[in-house]
């Protein structure tokens, strides 16, 4: 009952906000000249920064993360000799962590409605950007905003769709969406984002409980695909604008390793059925950036996608 009431509240507040808003602005953002249809930019309910990004993340070493369960889902990143894990339980409440790996600024993002965790280089067009949560959605996906120019950025498109940074793109970095036990085994020296975030949240309570099991969406999307459950997890890859989806239900039928080619580039996708995790590697064995997310979310942004299937 609690989950149903949560969904009703979100949709109701979104409809009220959309009905009363200036059509050329939303949550204080100027939408003039947007690269996507303005009427498809919707309020998710919270105001700008109503979902607070984490700007001063605190990390602990893996042995000190006593409250982490082995099956807890995390986003794992290794860069510049540093490994870090970002628990989904925390990302559900904050969606963005503005972080650094040595001298490199990295924005770690997660959209609970799309199940999409993507990390980006924060240096764009000779600016180091920090990001916040706009409270707006496009195709049910979070629209980030950068504090330097107030431009809106689509997470899954990896592109600014409004503002002075419009048409600039974000460079994704490799990220692993897996269990805490698996990431800890891969990277035993990993740090993990502490739940001492400076905000009062019950991080053991999932505000989206049950959402990933139901076919219904909270917000409309431009394209809807059949063939798989809308919330089926897929691993999505784009190489030179060629997109391909690797549904977990298909990967689970195989050996755990798929050798493939996208736009002439040889890749290997490795799937761990136990930990429900997929990674991609180039011909030299270097991990390449992909995204684990719900099928509906991948398809609505990539309606021409190829799909890996085992016959």
CSV table of C-alpha atoms in Angstrom, one decimal:
chain,number,residue,atom,x,y,z
A,1,UNK,CA,0.0,0.0,0.0
A,2,UNK,CA,2.9,2.4,0.8
A,3,UNK,CA,4.4,1.8,-2.6
A,4,UNK,CA,1.1,2.5,-4.4
A,5,UNK,CA,0.6,5.7,-2.4
A,6,UNK,CA,4.1,6.8,-3.3
A,7,UNK,CA,3.4,6.3,-7.0
A,8,UNK,CA,0.1,8.2,-6.8
A,9,UNK,CA,1.8,11.1,-5.0
A,10,UNK,CA,4.6,11.4,-7.6
A,11,UNK,CA,2.3,11.3,-10.6
A,12,UNK,CA,-0.2,13.7,-9.0
A,13,UNK,CA,2.4,16.3,-8.1
A,14,UNK,CA,3.9,16.0,-11.6
A,15,UNK,CA,0.6,16.6,-13.3
A,16,UNK,CA,-0.2,19.6,-11.1
A,17,UNK,CA,3.3,21.1,-11.8
A,18,UNK,CA,3.0,20.4,-15.5
A,19,UNK,CA,-0.4,22.0,-15.8
A,20,UNK,CA,0.5,25.2,-14.0
A,21,UNK,CA,4.0,25.7,-15.4
A,22,UNK,CA,5.1,28.3,-17.9
A,23,UNK,CA,5.5,26.1,-21.1
A,24,UNK,CA,9.0,27.6,-21.7
A,25,UNK,CA,10.3,27.0,-18.2
A,26,UNK,CA,10.1,24.3,-15.5
A,27,UNK,CA,11.5,24.2,-12.0
A,28,UNK,CA,13.2,27.5,-12.7
A,29,UNK,CA,15.0,26.3,-15.9
A,30,UNK,CA,14.7,28.1,-19.2
A,31,UNK,CA,13.5,25.5,-21.8
A,32,UNK,CA,13.7,27.8,-24.8
A,33,UNK,CA,15.4,26.2,-27.8
A,34,UNK,CA,15.5,22.7,-26.1
A,35,UNK,CA,16.8,19.9,-28.2
A,36,UNK,CA,13.9,17.7,-27.1
A,37,UNK,CA,10.2,18.5,-27.2
A,38,UNK,CA,9.4,20.8,-24.3
A,39,UNK,CA,6.1,19.1,-23.6
A,40,UNK,CA,8.1,15.9,-23.0
A,41,UNK,CA,10.1,17.5,-20.2
A,42,UNK,CA,8.1,16.6,-17.1
A,43,UNK,CA,8.3,17.4,-13.4
A,44,UNK,CA,9.2,14.4,-11.4
A,45,UNK,CA,7.6,15.9,-8.3
A,46,UNK,CA,10.5,17.3,-6.3
A,47,UNK,CA,11.7,20.8,-7.0
A,48,UNK,CA,15.2,21.7,-8.1
A,49,UNK,CA,17.7,20.1,-5.6
A,50,UNK,CA,14.7,18.5,-3.8
A,51,UNK,CA,16.8,15.4,-4.3
A,52,UNK,CA,20.2,16.6,-3.0
A,53,UNK,CA,23.3,15.6,-4.8
A,54,UNK,CA,26.3,14.6,-2.7
A,55,UNK,CA,29.1,17.1,-3.1
A,56,UNK,CA,31.4,16.1,-0.3
A,57,UNK,CA,31.4,12.3,-0.4
A,58,UNK,CA,32.9,10.4,2.5
A,59,UNK,CA,34.3,6.9,2.0
A,60,UNK,CA,35.3,4.1,4.2
A,61,UNK,CA,37.5,1.0,3.5
A,62,UNK,CA,35.7,-2.2,2.7
A,63,UNK,CA,36.3,-3.9,6.0
A,64,UNK,CA,34.7,-0.9,7.8
A,65,UNK,CA,31.5,-1.2,5.8
A,66,UNK,CA,29.9,-3.4,8.4
A,67,UNK,CA,26.3,-2.5,7.4
A,68,UNK,CA,26.8,-3.6,3.7
A,69,UNK,CA,25.1,-6.9,2.8
A,70,UNK,CA,26.8,-9.2,0.3
A,71,UNK,CA,23.8,-9.0,-2.1
A,72,UNK,CA,23.6,-5.2,-1.9
A,73,UNK,CA,23.8,-3.6,-5.3
A,74,UNK,CA,26.6,-1.1,-6.0
A,75,UNK,CA,28.1,0.9,-8.9
A,76,UNK,CA,31.8,0.2,-9.0
A,77,UNK,CA,34.5,2.4,-10.6
A,78,UNK,CA,38.2,2.0,-10.9
A,79,UNK,CA,40.2,5.0,-12.2
A,80,UNK,CA,43.7,6.3,-11.6
A,81,UNK,CA,44.5,3.4,-9.3
A,82,UNK,CA,41.5,4.1,-7.1
A,83,UNK,CA,38.5,1.9,-6.7
A,84,UNK,CA,35.2,3.1,-5.2
A,85,UNK,CA,31.7,1.6,-4.7
A,86,UNK,CA,28.5,3.6,-4.6
A,87,UNK,CA,25.6,1.7,-3.0
A,88,UNK,CA,22.3,1.9,-4.9
A,89,UNK,CA,20.6,2.3,-1.5
A,90,UNK,CA,22.3,5.6,-1.2
A,91,UNK,CA,22.1,6.6,-4.9
A,92,UNK,CA,18.3,6.1,-4.7
A,93,UNK,CA,18.1,9.2,-2.5
A,94,UNK,CA,20.7,11.4,-4.1
A,95,UNK,CA,21.1,10.3,-7.8
A,96,UNK,CA,24.4,12.2,-8.2
A,97,UNK,CA,27.7,12.1,-6.5
A,98,UNK,CA,30.2,14.8,-7.5
A,99,UNK,CA,33.5,13.0,-6.9
A,100,UNK,CA,37.2,12.9,-7.8
A,101,UNK,CA,39.6,10.2,-8.6
A,102,UNK,CA,42.9,11.8,-8.0
A,103,UNK,CA,43.0,14.9,-10.1
A,104,UNK,CA,40.0,13.8,-12.3
A,105,UNK,CA,36.5,15.1,-11.6
A,106,UNK,CA,33.9,12.4,-12.1
A,107,UNK,CA,30.1,12.7,-11.8
A,108,UNK,CA,28.5,9.4,-10.7
A,109,UNK,CA,24.8,9.4,-11.6
A,110,UNK,CA,21.9,7.0,-11.1
A,111,UNK,CA,18.2,7.2,-12.2
A,112,UNK,CA,16.0,4.9,-10.1
A,113,UNK,CA,13.2,5.2,-12.6
A,114,UNK,CA,15.4,3.8,-15.4
A,115,UNK,CA,17.7,1.7,-13.3
A,116,UNK,CA,20.6,3.4,-15.0
A,117,UNK,CA,23.9,4.1,-13.4
A,118,UNK,CA,26.3,6.1,-15.5
A,119,UNK,CA,29.6,7.9,-14.6
A,120,UNK,CA,30.9,10.8,-16.6
A,121,UNK,CA,34.0,12.9,-16.9
A,122,UNK,CA,33.0,16.3,-15.4
A,123,UNK,CA,35.4,18.3,-17.6
A,124,UNK,CA,33.4,19.6,-20.6
A,125,UNK,CA,34.3,22.4,-23.0
A,126,UNK,CA,37.2,23.6,-20.8
A,127,UNK,CA,34.9,23.8,-17.7
A,128,UNK,CA,34.9,21.5,-14.7
A,129,UNK,CA,31.2,21.1,-14.0
A,130,UNK,CA,29.4,20.0,-10.8
A,131,UNK,CA,25.9,18.6,-11.2
A,132,UNK,CA,22.6,18.8,-9.3
A,133,UNK,CA,19.2,17.1,-9.7
A,134,UNK,CA,16.8,19.3,-11.6
A,135,UNK,CA,13.7,17.5,-10.5
A,136,UNK,CA,12.8,17.2,-14.2
A,137,UNK,CA,12.6,14.1,-16.4
A,138,UNK,CA,12.8,13.3,-20.1
A,139,UNK,CA,11.5,9.9,-21.2
A,140,UNK,CA,11.3,9.0,-17.4
A,141,UNK,CA,15.1,9.6,-17.1
A,142,UNK,CA,16.7,12.1,-14.8
A,143,UNK,CA,17.7,15.5,-16.2
A,144,UNK,CA,20.9,16.7,-14.5
A,145,UNK,CA,21.8,20.3,-14.4
A,146,UNK,CA,25.2,21.9,-14.1
A,147,UNK,CA,25.6,24.6,-11.6
A,148,UNK,CA,28.0,26.6,-13.7
A,149,UNK,CA,25.6,27.4,-16.6
A,150,UNK,CA,22.2,26.0,-15.4
A,151,UNK,CA,22.1,23.8,-18.5
A,152,UNK,CA,20.0,20.6,-18.4
A,153,UNK,CA,21.6,17.3,-19.3
A,154,UNK,CA,19.9,14.1,-20.2
A,155,UNK,CA,21.6,11.2,-18.4
A,156,UNK,CA,21.0,8.5,-20.9
A,157,UNK,CA,21.6,10.8,-24.0
A,158,UNK,CA,24.7,12.0,-22.2
A,159,UNK,CA,24.0,15.4,-23.8
A,160,UNK,CA,23.0,18.9,-22.7
A,161,UNK,CA,19.5,19.6,-24.1
A,162,UNK,CA,19.1,23.2,-22.9
A,163,UNK,CA,21.1,26.2,-21.9
A,164,UNK,CA,24.5,27.6,-22.7
A,165,UNK,CA,26.0,24.0,-22.9
A,166,UNK,CA,23.4,22.8,-25.3
A,167,UNK,CA,24.6,20.1,-27.7
A,168,UNK,CA,27.8,19.4,-25.7
A,169,UNK,CA,28.2,15.8,-24.7
A,170,UNK,CA,29.4,14.0,-21.6
A,171,UNK,CA,32.1,11.3,-21.8
A,172,UNK,CA,31.0,8.2,-20.0
A,173,UNK,CA,33.6,6.1,-18.1
A,174,UNK,CA,33.5,2.4,-17.4
A,175,UNK,CA,31.3,1.5,-14.5
A,176,UNK,CA,30.3,-1.9,-13.1
A,177,UNK,CA,26.7,-2.5,-11.7
A,178,UNK,CA,27.0,-5.5,-9.5
A,179,UNK,CA,26.7,-6.9,-6.0
A,180,UNK,CA,28.8,-5.7,-3.1
A,181,UNK,CA,30.3,-9.2,-2.7
A,182,UNK,CA,31.4,-9.3,-6.3
A,183,UNK,CA,32.9,-5.8,-6.4
A,184,UNK,CA,34.7,-6.5,-3.1
A,185,UNK,CA,36.1,-9.7,-4.6
A,186,UNK,CA,37.2,-7.9,-7.8
A,187,UNK,CA,38.6,-4.9,-5.9
A,188,UNK,CA,39.6,-5.9,-2.3
A,189,UNK,CA,41.1,-2.5,-1.7
A,190,UNK,CA,38.0,-0.6,-2.7
A,191,UNK,CA,36.5,2.3,-0.8
A,192,UNK,CA,32.8,2.5,-0.4
A,193,UNK,CA,30.5,5.5,-0.1
A,194,UNK,CA,29.6,6.0,3.5
A,195,UNK,CA,26.0,6.4,4.6
A,196,UNK,CA,27.2,9.4,6.7
A,197,UNK,CA,26.2,11.7,3.9
A,198,UNK,CA,25.2,14.7,6.0
A,199,UNK,CA,21.5,14.1,5.2
A,200,UNK,CA,19.0,12.3,7.3
A,201,UNK,CA,17.8,9.4,5.2
A,202,UNK,CA,16.9,5.8,6.0
A,203,UNK,CA,19.1,4.2,3.4
A,204,UNK,CA,17.9,0.7,4.2
A,205,UNK,CA,14.4,1.7,3.1
A,206,UNK,CA,13.9,1.5,-0.7
A,207,UNK,CA,11.5,4.3,-1.8
A,208,UNK,CA,11.0,2.4,-5.1
A,209,UNK,CA,10.3,-1.0,-3.6
A,210,UNK,CA,8.4,-3.1,-6.1
A,211,UNK,CA,8.9,-0.8,-9.0
A,212,UNK,CA,11.2,-3.1,-10.8
A,213,UNK,CA,8.8,-5.9,-10.7
A,214,UNK,CA,5.8,-4.2,-12.3
A,215,UNK,CA,5.3,-3.5,-16.0
A,216,UNK,CA,3.8,-0.1,-15.3
A,217,UNK,CA,5.8,3.2,-15.6
A,218,UNK,CA,5.3,6.3,-13.5
A,219,UNK,CA,5.9,8.6,-16.5
A,220,UNK,CA,5.2,8.4,-20.2
A,221,UNK,CA,8.0,7.6,-22.7
A,222,UNK,CA,8.2,8.3,-26.4
A,223,UNK,CA,8.8,4.7,-27.5
A,224,UNK,CA,7.6,1.5,-25.9
A,225,UNK,CA,8.9,-1.9,-27.0
A,226,UNK,CA,7.5,-5.4,-26.7
A,227,UNK,CA,9.3,-8.7,-26.5
A,228,UNK,CA,10.7,-8.3,-22.9
A,229,UNK,CA,9.3,-7.2,-19.5
A,230,UNK,CA,9.8,-3.4,-19.5
A,231,UNK,CA,12.0,-3.7,-16.4
A,232,UNK,CA,14.1,-6.5,-17.8
A,233,UNK,CA,17.7,-5.6,-17.2
A,234,UNK,CA,19.8,-5.1,-20.3
A,235,UNK,CA,23.4,-4.1,-20.8
A,236,UNK,CA,23.5,-1.4,-23.4
A,237,UNK,CA,26.4,-0.4,-25.6
A,238,UNK,CA,26.8,2.4,-28.2
A,239,UNK,CA,29.8,2.5,-30.5
A,240,UNK,CA,29.9,5.3,-33.1
A,241,UNK,CA,26.1,5.8,-32.7
A,242,UNK,CA,25.4,2.1,-33.3
A,243,UNK,CA,23.4,0.7,-30.3
A,244,UNK,CA,23.0,-2.9,-29.1
A,245,UNK,CA,21.2,-4.3,-26.1
A,246,UNK,CA,22.2,-7.5,-24.3
A,247,UNK,CA,19.2,-8.6,-22.3
A,248,UNK,CA,20.2,-10.4,-19.1
A,249,UNK,CA,17.6,-13.1,-19.8
A,250,UNK,CA,19.4,-13.8,-23.1
A,251,UNK,CA,22.9,-13.6,-21.6
A,252,UNK,CA,21.8,-16.1,-18.8
A,253,UNK,CA,21.3,-18.7,-21.5
A,254,UNK,CA,24.9,-18.7,-22.6
A,255,UNK,CA,28.3,-19.5,-21.3
A,256,UNK,CA,28.8,-16.0,-19.7
A,257,UNK,CA,31.0,-14.7,-22.5
A,258,UNK,CA,29.8,-13.2,-25.8
A,259,UNK,CA,32.2,-12.3,-28.6
A,260,UNK,CA,30.6,-9.7,-30.8
A,261,UNK,CA,31.2,-6.8,-33.2
A,262,UNK,CA,29.5,-3.4,-33.2
A,263,UNK,CA,30.1,-1.1,-36.1
A,264,UNK,CA,33.2,-3.1,-37.0
A,265,UNK,CA,34.7,-3.1,-33.6
A,266,UNK,CA,35.3,-6.4,-31.9
A,267,UNK,CA,34.1,-6.5,-28.3
A,268,UNK,CA,33.6,-9.1,-25.5
A,269,UNK,CA,30.7,-9.0,-23.1
A,270,UNK,CA,31.1,-10.9,-19.9
A,271,UNK,CA,28.1,-11.8,-17.8
A,272,UNK,CA,28.0,-13.1,-14.3
A,273,UNK,CA,24.7,-14.8,-13.7
A,274,UNK,CA,25.2,-15.1,-10.0
A,275,UNK,CA,25.8,-11.4,-9.4
A,276,UNK,CA,23.6,-10.2,-12.3
A,277,UNK,CA,26.4,-8.1,-13.8
A,278,UNK,CA,27.7,-7.4,-17.3
A,279,UNK,CA,30.9,-5.7,-18.5
A,280,UNK,CA,32.3,-5.0,-22.0
A,281,UNK,CA,35.9,-5.1,-23.1
A,282,UNK,CA,37.6,-4.1,-26.4
A,283,UNK,CA,39.9,-6.2,-28.5
A,284,UNK,CA,42.8,-5.3,-26.2
A,285,UNK,CA,41.0,-6.4,-23.1
A,286,UNK,CA,40.3,-2.8,-21.8
A,287,UNK,CA,36.9,-2.2,-20.2
A,288,UNK,CA,34.7,0.1,-22.2
A,289,UNK,CA,31.7,2.1,-21.0
A,290,UNK,CA,28.3,0.5,-21.1
A,291,UNK,CA,25.2,0.9,-19.0
A,292,UNK,CA,23.0,-1.6,-17.2
A,293,UNK,CA,19.4,-0.3,-17.1
A,294,UNK,CA,15.8,-1.3,-17.7
A,295,UNK,CA,14.8,-2.5,-21.2
A,296,UNK,CA,12.1,0.2,-21.7
A,297,UNK,CA,14.7,2.9,-20.9
A,298,UNK,CA,17.3,1.6,-23.3
A,299,UNK,CA,14.7,1.2,-26.1
A,300,UNK,CA,13.0,4.6,-25.7
A,301,UNK,CA,16.4,6.3,-26.2
A,302,UNK,CA,17.6,3.8,-28.8
A,303,UNK,CA,14.6,2.6,-30.8
A,304,UNK,CA,16.8,1.4,-33.7
A,305,UNK,CA,18.9,-0.8,-31.3
A,306,UNK,CA,20.1,-4.2,-32.3
A,307,UNK,CA,19.4,-6.9,-29.8
A,308,UNK,CA,21.5,-9.9,-28.8
A,309,UNK,CA,19.4,-13.0,-28.7
A,310,UNK,CA,20.2,-16.7,-28.3
A,311,UNK,CA,18.0,-18.8,-30.7
